[in-house]
Amino acid sequence: MDHLACFAPEDLQSKPGPDLPSYHWRLLAQGDSWFSTAQAKLSAHANLLQELVLTKPTVAINCAGQRESLSKVVELASSPDFVRLLTAPDAQVWDGILLSVGGNDLIKAAQTPTQLDGVEVPLHLRLLRNQTEWGPRPRASAATSRSPAGRPTPTT
């Protein structure tokens, strides 16, 4: 059993670069702060990729980089390395793609208070409803407390 070998996209340009064919599985990773390679995260063992242990030798090219969060994963223009490694004519054929989306950003968004300085925060600005907003017959499901119009505010 081996830990996942992680490399940054720029490592592919170094001489010698990682020997991708020597690994059983080759993965491309993109994500938020849980995949971050920021030194503070690595020192705290907070990078989830670094903690993966697999039965066969596996490598991941981690495009999460130094960013602390990935607020809008759909904005691919903010991830040129990921797009290039996924779509370029000479792109590696990947055995899988690892995505970490939400993580700390989702937790922070879920903590949006229902009241701020005594004023109710509108439902469309929150992910969660108050118990008084559940309706007359709440069902036992996650949808009971979720705000259908709510969305998290982007973090930086």
PDB file of C-alpha atoms in Angstrom:
ATOM      1  CA  MET A   1       0.000   0.000   0.000  1.00  0.00           C
ATOM      2  CA  ASP A   2       1.412   3.372  -1.050  1.00  0.00           C
ATOM      3  CA  HIS A   3       0.451   6.977  -0.525  1.00  0.00           C
ATOM      4  CA  LEU A   4      -0.786   8.756  -3.613  1.00  0.00           C
ATOM      5  CA  ALA A   5       2.145  10.435  -5.396  1.00  0.00           C
ATOM      6  CA  CYS A   6       1.191  14.068  -6.042  1.00  0.00           C
ATOM      7  CA  PHE A   7       2.763  16.429  -8.526  1.00  0.00           C
ATOM      8  CA  ALA A   8       1.929  19.936  -9.697  1.00  0.00           C
ATOM      9  CA  PRO A   9       1.333  20.634 -13.409  1.00  0.00           C
ATOM     10  CA  GLU A  10       4.697  22.440 -13.649  1.00  0.00           C
ATOM     11  CA  ASP A  11       6.439  19.235 -12.497  1.00  0.00           C
ATOM     12  CA  LEU A  12       5.496  17.692 -15.846  1.00  0.00           C
ATOM     13  CA  GLN A  13       7.839  20.209 -17.548  1.00  0.00           C
ATOM     14  CA  SER A  14      10.822  19.502 -15.290  1.00  0.00           C
ATOM     15  CA  LYS A  15      13.684  17.245 -16.338  1.00  0.00           C
ATOM     16  CA  PRO A  16      13.334  14.536 -15.295  1.00  0.00           C
ATOM     17  CA  GLY A  17       9.609  14.832 -14.805  1.00  0.00           C
ATOM     18  CA  PRO A  18       7.407  12.249 -13.119  1.00  0.00           C
ATOM     19  CA  ASP A  19       7.381   8.918 -14.956  1.00  0.00           C
ATOM     20  CA  LEU A  20       3.604   8.666 -15.445  1.00  0.00           C
ATOM     21  CA  PRO A  21       3.677   5.299 -17.267  1.00  0.00           C
ATOM     22  CA  SER A  22       5.325   3.685 -14.228  1.00  0.00           C
ATOM     23  CA  TYR A  23       2.140   4.201 -12.175  1.00  0.00           C
ATOM     24  CA  HIS A  24      -0.793   1.799 -12.334  1.00  0.00           C
ATOM     25  CA  TRP A  25      -3.334   4.638 -12.150  1.00  0.00           C
ATOM     26  CA  ARG A  26      -2.918   8.224 -13.365  1.00  0.00           C
ATOM     27  CA  LEU A  27      -5.311  10.804 -11.969  1.00  0.00           C
ATOM     28  CA  LEU A  28      -5.982  14.480 -12.574  1.00  0.00           C
ATOM     29  CA  ALA A  29      -7.049  16.467  -9.501  1.00  0.00           C
ATOM     30  CA  GLN A  30      -8.750  19.840  -9.159  1.00  0.00           C
ATOM     31  CA  GLY A  31     -10.364  21.319  -6.139  1.00  0.00           C
ATOM     32  CA  ASP A  32     -10.790  23.718  -3.320  1.00  0.00           C
ATOM     33  CA  SER A  33      -8.803  24.179  -0.139  1.00  0.00           C
ATOM     34  CA  TRP A  34      -9.009  20.480   0.749  1.00  0.00           C
ATOM     35  CA  PHE A  35      -6.661  19.748  -2.181  1.00  0.00           C
ATOM     36  CA  SER A  36      -4.569  22.880  -1.678  1.00  0.00           C
ATOM     37  CA  THR A  37      -0.802  22.642  -1.723  1.00  0.00           C
ATOM     38  CA  ALA A  38      -0.355  25.826   0.325  1.00  0.00           C
ATOM     39  CA  GLN A  39       2.430  25.239   2.847  1.00  0.00           C
ATOM     40  CA  ALA A  40       0.168  26.013   5.825  1.00  0.00           C
ATOM     41  CA  LYS A  41      -2.193  23.251   4.697  1.00  0.00           C
ATOM     42  CA  LEU A  42       0.584  20.727   4.099  1.00  0.00           C
ATOM     43  CA  SER A  43       2.107  21.421   7.495  1.00  0.00           C
ATOM     44  CA  ALA A  44      -1.249  20.698   9.115  1.00  0.00           C
ATOM     45  CA  HIS A  45      -1.802  17.520   7.019  1.00  0.00           C
ATOM     46  CA  ALA A  46      -4.949  19.146   5.661  1.00  0.00           C
ATOM     47  CA  ASN A  47      -4.427  18.171   2.023  1.00  0.00           C
ATOM     48  CA  LEU A  48      -6.719  15.189   1.511  1.00  0.00           C
ATOM     49  CA  LEU A  49      -4.725  13.950  -1.477  1.00  0.00           C
ATOM     50  CA  GLN A  50      -1.624  13.542   0.676  1.00  0.00           C
ATOM     51  CA  GLU A  51      -3.579  11.233   2.976  1.00  0.00           C
ATOM     52  CA  LEU A  52      -4.805   8.787   0.314  1.00  0.00           C
ATOM     53  CA  VAL A  53      -3.336   5.295   0.504  1.00  0.00           C
ATOM     54  CA  LEU A  54      -3.945   2.936  -2.410  1.00  0.00           C
ATOM     55  CA  THR A  55      -3.243  -0.708  -3.155  1.00  0.00           C
ATOM     56  CA  LYS A  56      -1.469   0.028  -6.446  1.00  0.00           C
ATOM     57  CA  PRO A  57       1.022   2.779  -7.329  1.00  0.00           C
ATOM     58  CA  THR A  58      -1.032   5.856  -8.225  1.00  0.00           C
ATOM     59  CA  VAL A  59      -0.075   9.384  -9.249  1.00  0.00           C
ATOM     60  CA  ALA A  60      -2.161  12.556  -9.310  1.00  0.00           C
ATOM     61  CA  ILE A  61      -1.385  15.797 -11.064  1.00  0.00           C
ATOM     62  CA  ASN A  62      -2.897  18.288  -8.643  1.00  0.00           C
ATOM     63  CA  CYS A  63      -4.117  21.498 -10.272  1.00  0.00           C
ATOM     64  CA  ALA A  64      -5.512  22.957  -7.025  1.00  0.00           C
ATOM     65  CA  GLY A  65      -2.258  24.848  -6.540  1.00  0.00           C
ATOM     66  CA  GLN A  66      -1.734  27.487  -3.887  1.00  0.00           C
ATOM     67  CA  ARG A  67      -5.304  28.791  -3.733  1.00  0.00           C
ATOM     68  CA  GLU A  68      -7.086  28.490  -0.435  1.00  0.00           C
ATOM     69  CA  SER A  69     -10.522  28.003  -1.983  1.00  0.00           C
ATOM     70  CA  LEU A  70     -12.229  27.314  -5.251  1.00  0.00           C
ATOM     71  CA  SER A  71     -15.381  29.414  -5.133  1.00  0.00           C
ATOM     72  CA  LYS A  72     -16.636  28.731  -8.631  1.00  0.00           C
ATOM     73  CA  VAL A  73     -15.494  25.396 -10.026  1.00  0.00           C
ATOM     74  CA  VAL A  74     -17.480  26.025 -13.207  1.00  0.00           C
ATOM     75  CA  GLU A  75     -15.251  28.969 -14.137  1.00  0.00           C
ATOM     76  CA  LEU A  76     -12.719  26.866 -15.985  1.00  0.00           C
ATOM     77  CA  ALA A  77     -10.844  29.963 -17.164  1.00  0.00           C
ATOM     78  CA  SER A  78      -9.489  30.211 -13.623  1.00  0.00           C
ATOM     79  CA  SER A  79      -7.933  26.730 -14.002  1.00  0.00           C
ATOM     80  CA  PRO A  80      -5.919  26.813 -17.247  1.00  0.00           C
ATOM     81  CA  ASP A  81      -3.611  23.943 -16.228  1.00  0.00           C
ATOM     82  CA  PHE A  82      -6.575  21.677 -15.474  1.00  0.00           C
ATOM     83  CA  VAL A  83      -8.276  22.532 -18.780  1.00  0.00           C
ATOM     84  CA  ARG A  84      -5.055  22.014 -20.768  1.00  0.00           C
ATOM     85  CA  LEU A  85      -4.263  18.680 -19.087  1.00  0.00           C
ATOM     86  CA  LEU A  86      -7.811  17.503 -19.705  1.00  0.00           C
ATOM     87  CA  THR A  87      -8.483  18.743 -23.243  1.00  0.00           C
ATOM     88  CA  ALA A  88      -5.241  19.447 -25.148  1.00  0.00           C
ATOM     89  CA  PRO A  89      -4.717  17.353 -28.294  1.00  0.00           C
ATOM     90  CA  ASP A  90      -1.704  15.682 -26.672  1.00  0.00           C
ATOM     91  CA  ALA A  91      -3.340  15.345 -23.235  1.00  0.00           C
ATOM     92  CA  GLN A  92      -2.652  12.291 -21.106  1.00  0.00           C
ATOM     93  CA  VAL A  93      -5.450   9.733 -20.978  1.00  0.00           C
ATOM     94  CA  TRP A  94      -6.433   9.871 -17.304  1.00  0.00           C
ATOM     95  CA  ASP A  95      -7.721   6.880 -15.371  1.00  0.00           C
ATOM     96  CA  GLY A  96      -9.815   9.201 -13.224  1.00  0.00           C
ATOM     97  CA  ILE A  97     -10.476  12.739 -12.135  1.00  0.00           C
ATOM     98  CA  LEU A  98     -10.549  13.735  -8.475  1.00  0.00           C
ATOM     99  CA  LEU A  99     -12.659  16.763  -7.572  1.00  0.00           C
ATOM    100  CA  SER A 100     -13.006  18.459  -4.220  1.00  0.00           C
ATOM    101  CA  VAL A 101     -15.818  20.975  -4.400  1.00  0.00           C
ATOM    102  CA  GLY A 102     -17.652  22.563  -1.545  1.00  0.00           C
ATOM    103  CA  GLY A 103     -15.633  21.560   1.455  1.00  0.00           C
ATOM    104  CA  ASN A 104     -14.899  24.536   3.662  1.00  0.00           C
ATOM    105  CA  ASP A 105     -16.796  26.907   1.358  1.00  0.00           C
ATOM    106  CA  LEU A 106     -19.992  24.868   1.778  1.00  0.00           C
ATOM    107  CA  ILE A 107     -19.534  24.682   5.548  1.00  0.00           C
ATOM    108  CA  LYS A 108     -19.013  28.450   5.722  1.00  0.00           C
ATOM    109  CA  ALA A 109     -22.071  29.098   3.542  1.00  0.00           C
ATOM    110  CA  ALA A 110     -24.212  26.822   5.723  1.00  0.00           C
ATOM    111  CA  GLN A 111     -23.205  28.890   8.739  1.00  0.00           C
ATOM    112  CA  THR A 112     -24.811  32.046   7.340  1.00  0.00           C
ATOM    113  CA  PRO A 113     -26.937  33.317  10.228  1.00  0.00           C
ATOM    114  CA  THR A 114     -30.676  33.705   9.838  1.00  0.00           C
ATOM    115  CA  GLN A 115     -30.401  37.058  11.618  1.00  0.00           C
ATOM    116  CA  LEU A 116     -27.595  39.573  11.424  1.00  0.00           C
ATOM    117  CA  ASP A 117     -27.585  42.521  13.872  1.00  0.00           C
ATOM    118  CA  GLY A 118     -31.231  41.811  14.697  1.00  0.00           C
ATOM    119  CA  VAL A 119     -32.324  41.921  11.046  1.00  0.00           C
ATOM    120  CA  GLU A 120     -33.471  38.759   9.279  1.00  0.00           C
ATOM    121  CA  VAL A 121     -31.190  37.672   6.437  1.00  0.00           C
ATOM    122  CA  PRO A 122     -33.421  37.069   3.382  1.00  0.00           C
ATOM    123  CA  LEU A 123     -34.014  33.406   2.525  1.00  0.00           C
ATOM    124  CA  HIS A 124     -32.529  33.787  -0.949  1.00  0.00           C
ATOM    125  CA  LEU A 125     -29.171  34.710   0.649  1.00  0.00           C
ATOM    126  CA  ARG A 126     -29.064  31.625   2.904  1.00  0.00           C
ATOM    127  CA  LEU A 127     -28.635  27.919   2.308  1.00  0.00           C
ATOM    128  CA  LEU A 128     -30.761  26.936   5.304  1.00  0.00           C
ATOM    129  CA  ARG A 129     -34.240  27.854   6.509  1.00  0.00           C
ATOM    130  CA  ASN A 130     -35.346  28.644  10.070  1.00  0.00           C
ATOM    131  CA  GLN A 131     -37.570  26.056  11.694  1.00  0.00           C
ATOM    132  CA  THR A 132     -40.406  28.595  11.388  1.00  0.00           C
ATOM    133  CA  GLU A 133     -39.865  28.604   7.602  1.00  0.00           C
ATOM    134  CA  TRP A 134     -40.266  24.834   7.214  1.00  0.00           C
ATOM    135  CA  GLY A 135     -43.975  25.104   6.436  1.00  0.00           C
ATOM    136  CA  PRO A 136     -47.053  23.608   8.099  1.00  0.00           C
ATOM    137  CA  ARG A 137     -46.125  19.922   7.696  1.00  0.00           C
ATOM    138  CA  PRO A 138     -42.383  19.471   7.587  1.00  0.00           C
ATOM    139  CA  ARG A 139     -41.188  16.257   6.018  1.00  0.00           C
ATOM    140  CA  ALA A 140     -38.310  14.288   7.425  1.00  0.00           C
ATOM    141  CA  SER A 141     -35.824  15.139   4.686  1.00  0.00           C
ATOM    142  CA  ALA A 142     -32.911  17.441   3.974  1.00  0.00           C
ATOM    143  CA  ALA A 143     -35.183  19.495   1.722  1.00  0.00           C
ATOM    144  CA  THR A 144     -37.121  20.634   4.809  1.00  0.00           C
ATOM    145  CA  SER A 145     -34.311  22.870   5.992  1.00  0.00           C
ATOM    146  CA  ARG A 146     -32.738  23.759   2.638  1.00  0.00           C
ATOM    147  CA  SER A 147     -33.464  27.127   1.065  1.00  0.00           C
ATOM    148  CA  PRO A 148     -34.452  26.411  -2.559  1.00  0.00           C
ATOM    149  CA  ALA A 149     -33.484  29.923  -3.660  1.00  0.00           C
ATOM    150  CA  GLY A 150     -30.479  30.260  -1.384  1.00  0.00           C
ATOM    151  CA  ARG A 151     -26.940  30.393  -2.616  1.00  0.00           C
ATOM    152  CA  PRO A 152     -23.649  30.934  -0.880  1.00  0.00           C
ATOM    153  CA  THR A 153     -21.809  34.153  -1.390  1.00  0.00           C
ATOM    154  CA  PRO A 154     -18.448  33.627  -3.115  1.00  0.00           C
ATOM    155  CA  THR A 155     -15.395  33.536  -0.874  1.00  0.00           C
ATOM    156  CA  THR A 156     -11.891  34.503  -1.841  1.00  0.00           C
TER     157      THR A 156
END
